[in-house]
mmCIF file of C-alpha atoms in Angstrom:
data_model
loop_
_atom_site.group_PDB
_atom_site.id
_atom_site.type_symbol
_atom_site.label_atom_id
_atom_site.label_comp_id
_atom_site.label_asym_id
_atom_site.label_seq_id
_atom_site.Cartn_x
_atom_site.Cartn_y
_atom_site.Cartn_z
ATOM 1 C CA UNK A 41 44.916 -20.244 294.298
ATOM 2 C CA UNK A 42 42.330 -18.754 296.614
ATOM 3 C CA UNK A 43 38.854 -20.223 296.171
ATOM 4 C CA UNK A 44 35.561 -19.639 297.925
ATOM 5 C CA UNK A 45 32.885 -22.129 296.932
ATOM 6 C CA UNK A 46 29.350 -21.542 298.153
ATOM 7 C CA UNK A 47 26.465 -23.939 298.528
ATOM 8 C CA UNK A 48 23.700 -24.113 295.963
ATOM 9 C CA UNK A 49 20.598 -22.033 295.525
ATOM 10 C CA UNK A 50 17.694 -22.338 297.940
ATOM 11 C CA UNK A 51 13.957 -21.761 297.703
ATOM 12 C CA UNK A 52 12.258 -21.111 301.017
ATOM 13 C CA UNK A 53 8.837 -20.136 302.257
ATOM 14 C CA UNK A 54 8.310 -17.003 304.334
ATOM 15 C CA UNK A 55 9.127 -17.634 307.975
ATOM 16 C CA UNK A 56 11.614 -20.415 307.212
ATOM 17 C CA UNK A 57 15.382 -20.324 307.743
ATOM 18 C CA UNK A 58 18.276 -20.759 305.353
ATOM 19 C CA UNK A 59 21.915 -21.643 305.939
ATOM 20 C CA UNK A 60 24.521 -20.936 303.267
ATOM 21 C CA UNK A 61 28.040 -22.350 303.388
ATOM 22 C CA UNK A 62 31.264 -20.909 301.991
ATOM 23 C CA UNK A 63 34.134 -23.376 301.765
ATOM 24 C CA UNK A 64 37.536 -21.793 301.350
ATOM 25 C CA UNK A 65 40.897 -23.034 300.114
ATOM 26 C CA UNK A 66 44.236 -21.659 299.018
ATOM 27 C CA UNK A 67 44.916 -19.481 302.043
ATOM 28 C CA UNK A 68 44.996 -19.599 305.823
ATOM 29 C CA UNK A 69 41.320 -19.342 306.759
ATOM 30 C CA UNK A 70 41.883 -17.890 310.215
ATOM 31 C CA UNK A 71 44.122 -15.082 309.018
ATOM 32 C CA UNK A 72 41.515 -13.032 307.187
ATOM 33 C CA UNK A 73 38.145 -11.540 308.025
ATOM 34 C CA UNK A 74 35.161 -12.974 306.146
ATOM 35 C CA UNK A 75 32.445 -10.617 304.991
ATOM 36 C CA UNK A 76 28.946 -11.415 303.751
ATOM 37 C CA UNK A 77 27.246 -9.223 301.154
ATOM 38 C CA UNK A 78 23.880 -9.634 299.469
ATOM 39 C CA UNK A 79 22.370 -8.322 296.272
ATOM 40 C CA UNK A 80 18.634 -8.254 295.653
ATOM 41 C CA UNK A 81 17.533 -8.798 292.031
ATOM 42 C CA UNK A 82 18.569 -5.841 289.900
ATOM 43 C CA UNK A 83 19.840 -3.956 292.929
ATOM 44 C CA UNK A 84 23.178 -2.898 294.414
ATOM 45 C CA UNK A 85 25.404 -4.479 297.010
ATOM 46 C CA UNK A 86 24.525 -4.565 300.699
ATOM 47 C CA UNK A 87 26.900 -5.607 303.472
ATOM 48 C CA UNK A 88 25.139 -7.828 305.996
ATOM 49 C CA UNK A 89 27.830 -9.028 308.366
ATOM 50 C CA UNK A 90 31.404 -9.921 309.180
ATOM 51 C CA UNK A 91 33.089 -12.747 311.058
ATOM 52 C CA UNK A 92 36.639 -13.090 312.265
ATOM 53 C CA UNK A 93 37.428 -16.773 311.589
ATOM 54 C CA UNK A 94 40.202 -16.705 314.168
ATOM 55 C CA UNK A 95 38.124 -16.036 317.265
ATOM 56 C CA UNK A 96 34.612 -16.202 315.862
ATOM 57 C CA UNK A 97 33.780 -12.594 316.671
ATOM 58 C CA UNK A 98 30.943 -11.181 314.579
ATOM 59 C CA UNK A 99 29.462 -7.860 313.503
ATOM 60 C CA UNK A 100 26.022 -7.635 311.955
ATOM 61 C CA UNK A 101 24.098 -5.008 310.046
ATOM 62 C CA UNK A 102 21.571 -3.340 312.304
ATOM 63 C CA UNK A 103 18.868 -4.221 309.845
ATOM 64 C CA UNK A 104 19.450 -7.987 310.094
ATOM 65 C CA UNK A 105 21.117 -8.543 313.434
ATOM 66 C CA UNK A 106 18.024 -10.028 315.050
ATOM 67 C CA UNK A 107 17.753 -12.707 312.352
ATOM 68 C CA UNK A 108 21.326 -13.267 311.141
ATOM 69 C CA UNK A 109 23.981 -15.619 312.521
ATOM 70 C CA UNK A 110 27.468 -16.016 311.097
ATOM 71 C CA UNK A 111 29.568 -18.978 312.173
ATOM 72 C CA UNK A 112 32.642 -20.823 311.023
ATOM 73 C CA UNK A 113 34.251 -24.244 311.185
ATOM 74 C CA UNK A 114 38.001 -23.847 311.369
ATOM 75 C CA UNK A 115 38.592 -27.573 310.827
ATOM 76 C CA UNK A 116 37.063 -27.377 307.346
ATOM 77 C CA UNK A 117 37.871 -23.718 306.568
ATOM 78 C CA UNK A 118 34.185 -23.062 306.012
ATOM 79 C CA UNK A 119 32.061 -20.065 306.900
ATOM 80 C CA UNK A 120 28.293 -20.153 307.326
ATOM 81 C CA UNK A 121 25.500 -17.605 307.069
ATOM 82 C CA UNK A 122 22.125 -18.403 308.594
ATOM 83 C CA UNK A 123 19.127 -16.134 308.172
ATOM 84 C CA UNK A 124 15.926 -16.892 310.044
ATOM 85 C CA UNK A 125 12.296 -15.755 309.752
ATOM 86 C CA UNK A 126 12.747 -15.179 306.046
ATOM 87 C CA UNK A 127 10.718 -12.539 304.220
ATOM 88 C CA UNK A 128 10.180 -11.952 300.522
ATOM 89 C CA UNK A 129 12.565 -8.995 300.685
ATOM 90 C CA UNK A 130 15.370 -11.368 301.693
ATOM 91 C CA UNK A 131 15.339 -12.759 298.164
ATOM 92 C CA UNK A 132 18.863 -12.048 296.951
ATOM 93 C CA UNK A 133 22.185 -13.478 295.913
ATOM 94 C CA UNK A 134 24.319 -13.901 299.016
ATOM 95 C CA UNK A 135 28.103 -13.647 298.663
ATOM 96 C CA UNK A 136 30.928 -14.496 301.012
ATOM 97 C CA UNK A 137 34.091 -12.518 300.459
ATOM 98 C CA UNK A 138 37.444 -12.906 302.151
ATOM 99 C CA UNK A 139 39.257 -9.649 302.782
ATOM 100 C CA UNK A 140 36.741 -8.021 300.407
ATOM 101 C CA UNK A 141 39.141 -9.294 297.786
ATOM 102 C CA UNK A 142 38.204 -12.867 296.920
ATOM 103 C CA UNK A 143 34.528 -13.677 296.418
ATOM 104 C CA UNK A 144 32.414 -16.779 296.319
ATOM 105 C CA UNK A 145 30.253 -17.390 293.276
ATOM 106 C CA UNK A 146 27.114 -16.363 295.130
ATOM 107 C CA UNK A 147 24.081 -18.268 296.378
ATOM 108 C CA UNK A 148 20.598 -17.298 295.246
ATOM 109 C CA UNK A 149 18.096 -17.466 298.072
ATOM 110 C CA UNK A 150 14.503 -17.144 296.903
ATOM 111 C CA UNK A 151 11.759 -16.552 299.451
ATOM 112 C CA UNK A 152 8.342 -17.218 298.039
ATOM 113 C CA UNK A 153 5.073 -18.701 299.182
ATOM 114 C CA UNK B 142 26.469 5.460 308.290
ATOM 115 C CA UNK B 143 28.681 6.757 305.507
ATOM 116 C CA UNK B 144 26.808 7.401 302.283
ATOM 117 C CA UNK B 145 28.636 6.757 299.028
ATOM 118 C CA UNK B 146 27.380 8.637 295.964
ATOM 119 C CA UNK B 147 28.521 7.703 292.489
ATOM 120 C CA UNK B 148 28.144 9.712 289.300
ATOM 121 C CA UNK B 149 27.165 9.189 286.611
ATOM 122 C CA UNK B 150 24.624 6.403 287.051
ATOM 123 C CA UNK B 151 25.430 5.217 283.557
ATOM 124 C CA UNK B 152 27.780 6.047 280.735
ATOM 125 C CA UNK B 153 28.211 4.956 277.161
ATOM 126 C CA UNK B 154 31.734 5.006 275.777
ATOM 127 C CA UNK B 155 33.271 4.340 272.381
ATOM 128 C CA UNK B 156 36.052 1.737 272.498
ATOM 129 C CA UNK B 157 39.424 3.400 272.802
ATOM 130 C CA UNK B 158 38.000 6.470 274.512
ATOM 131 C CA UNK B 159 38.520 7.318 278.199
ATOM 132 C CA UNK B 160 35.926 6.991 280.941
ATOM 133 C CA UNK B 161 35.710 8.451 284.419
ATOM 134 C CA UNK B 162 33.504 7.623 287.404
ATOM 135 C CA UNK B 163 33.204 9.775 290.501
ATOM 136 C CA UNK B 164 32.539 8.561 294.025
ATOM 137 C CA UNK B 165 31.890 10.910 296.925
ATOM 138 C CA UNK B 166 31.614 9.888 300.561
ATOM 139 C CA UNK B 167 29.674 11.701 303.263
ATOM 140 C CA UNK B 168 32.705 11.600 305.572
ATOM 141 C CA UNK B 169 36.446 11.400 305.111
ATOM 142 C CA UNK B 170 37.623 7.840 304.441
ATOM 143 C CA UNK B 171 41.050 8.435 305.889
ATOM 144 C CA UNK B 172 41.509 6.070 308.817
ATOM 145 C CA UNK B 173 43.576 6.662 311.937
ATOM 146 C CA UNK B 174 46.396 4.531 310.466
ATOM 147 C CA UNK B 175 46.790 7.070 307.672
ATOM 148 C CA UNK B 176 45.350 4.831 304.967
ATOM 149 C CA UNK B 177 42.221 5.625 303.003
ATOM 150 C CA UNK B 178 39.907 2.647 302.645
ATOM 151 C CA UNK B 179 38.215 3.214 299.324
ATOM 152 C CA UNK B 180 37.816 0.321 296.904
ATOM 153 C CA UNK B 181 36.542 -0.063 293.334
ATOM 154 C CA UNK B 182 34.854 -3.168 291.915
ATOM 155 C CA UNK B 183 33.511 -4.257 288.547
ATOM 156 C CA UNK B 184 30.572 -6.619 288.409
ATOM 157 C CA UNK B 185 29.555 -8.378 285.214
ATOM 158 C CA UNK B 186 26.125 -10.013 284.850
ATOM 159 C CA UNK B 187 25.817 -13.249 286.772
ATOM 160 C CA UNK B 188 29.223 -12.832 288.395
ATOM 161 C CA UNK B 189 30.449 -11.665 291.790
ATOM 162 C CA UNK B 190 32.168 -8.296 292.008
ATOM 163 C CA UNK B 191 35.808 -8.279 290.979
ATOM 164 C CA UNK B 192 38.266 -6.111 292.899
ATOM 165 C CA UNK B 193 39.966 -3.535 290.679
ATOM 166 C CA UNK B 194 41.447 -0.934 293.020
ATOM 167 C CA UNK B 195 42.106 -0.938 296.756
ATOM 168 C CA UNK B 196 43.018 1.906 299.101
ATOM 169 C CA UNK B 197 42.227 4.540 296.477
ATOM 170 C CA UNK B 198 44.934 3.912 293.890
ATOM 171 C CA UNK B 199 46.408 0.398 294.210
ATOM 172 C CA UNK B 200 45.598 -1.891 291.309
ATOM 173 C CA UNK B 201 44.818 -5.436 292.366
ATOM 174 C CA UNK B 202 46.771 -8.318 290.860
ATOM 175 C CA UNK B 203 45.961 -8.877 287.202
ATOM 176 C CA UNK B 204 44.059 -5.624 286.713
ATOM 177 C CA UNK B 205 45.095 -3.885 283.467
ATOM 178 C CA UNK B 206 46.988 -0.645 283.858
ATOM 179 C CA UNK B 207 44.342 1.242 281.880
ATOM 180 C CA UNK B 208 42.456 1.318 285.204
ATOM 181 C CA UNK B 209 43.567 3.931 287.718
ATOM 182 C CA UNK B 210 42.192 5.335 290.939
ATOM 183 C CA UNK B 211 42.745 8.685 292.557
ATOM 184 C CA UNK B 212 41.348 10.997 295.189
ATOM 185 C CA UNK B 213 41.450 11.682 298.895
ATOM 186 C CA UNK B 214 39.293 12.317 301.933
ATOM 187 C CA UNK B 215 35.782 12.357 300.395
ATOM 188 C CA UNK B 216 36.277 12.638 296.623
ATOM 189 C CA UNK B 217 37.465 9.747 294.506
ATOM 190 C CA UNK B 218 37.702 8.889 290.829
ATOM 191 C CA UNK B 219 38.110 5.731 288.789
ATOM 192 C CA UNK B 220 39.519 6.307 285.325
ATOM 193 C CA UNK B 221 39.787 3.983 282.374
ATOM 194 C CA UNK B 222 42.326 5.393 279.953
ATOM 195 C CA UNK B 223 41.068 3.517 276.881
ATOM 196 C CA UNK B 224 37.841 1.589 277.270
ATOM 197 C CA UNK B 225 37.693 -1.923 275.858
ATOM 198 C CA UNK B 226 34.592 -3.997 275.166
ATOM 199 C CA UNK B 227 35.418 -6.296 278.106
ATOM 200 C CA UNK B 228 35.078 -3.330 280.502
ATOM 201 C CA UNK B 229 31.265 -3.350 280.318
ATOM 202 C CA UNK B 230 29.459 -3.942 283.575
ATOM 203 C CA UNK B 231 28.566 -2.117 286.752
ATOM 204 C CA UNK B 232 31.267 -0.330 288.742
ATOM 205 C CA UNK B 233 30.921 0.089 292.496
ATOM 206 C CA UNK B 234 32.932 2.085 294.970
ATOM 207 C CA UNK B 235 33.006 0.864 298.563
ATOM 208 C CA UNK B 236 34.290 2.122 301.896
ATOM 209 C CA UNK B 237 35.366 0.146 304.926
ATOM 210 C CA UNK B 238 37.075 2.948 306.801
ATOM 211 C CA UNK B 239 34.176 3.447 309.168
ATOM 212 C CA UNK B 240 32.310 0.290 309.990
ATOM 213 C CA UNK B 241 29.904 -1.004 310.646
ATOM 214 C CA UNK B 242 28.494 -0.804 308.175
ATOM 215 C CA UNK B 243 30.605 -1.207 305.075
ATOM 216 C CA UNK B 244 28.832 0.818 302.417
ATOM 217 C CA UNK B 245 28.757 0.742 298.644
ATOM 218 C CA UNK B 246 27.938 3.316 296.040
ATOM 219 C CA UNK B 247 24.801 2.684 294.036
ATOM 220 C CA UNK B 248 26.786 1.593 291.002
ATOM 221 C CA UNK B 249 27.652 3.028 287.584
ATOM 222 C CA UNK B 250 26.702 1.055 284.482
ATOM 223 C CA UNK B 251 29.262 1.223 281.675
ATOM 224 C CA UNK B 252 28.139 0.276 278.186
ATOM 225 C CA UNK B 253 29.899 0.361 274.865
ATOM 226 C CA UNK B 254 28.681 2.623 272.052
#
């Protein structure tokens, strides 16, 4: 069955960077677009970016594009989300979702001094 | 950016009774391929969103048939024919007809009376 397993929670200081992984299985990784969505505590869902695992092409939210990098490793069927120059307002659960259908369990990133 | 507006923000329903959630988009969600890219999700506390309905009215695999979606262009509705206790959570509509960005409604909280 399709599975997306994300890396564990992170606590970072303002100005630091974080990299979250999303390891997939159960389907052909390069066949389906991977989306990243985040959810601040008690808030709704916010799309932050998209990567095409086949060619590596990316699209980022305007709000984060200067600080966000999405990558993938086809050999391990894993997608990555890196966010730099972290701010307190980046505190959120970050989700990877394949085809907007199958979702990872989420990774809590806490930014606090 | 397409704005998605859900109503009501919350609803309280007696088990066995119907429930209905509205989602309106600021632009038509009909894409040039003729499909309408409107999705519905249910999110329970501490869990990622779960896909219920895709492309307006298609139930995803394993979704009970008490859930149904309808609508067109800018007005959409999710209906639950007979609410069960397991249906509690927050319901989100989402569009990916015009991206970037993908946008979500603000969510509708369903509770049981």
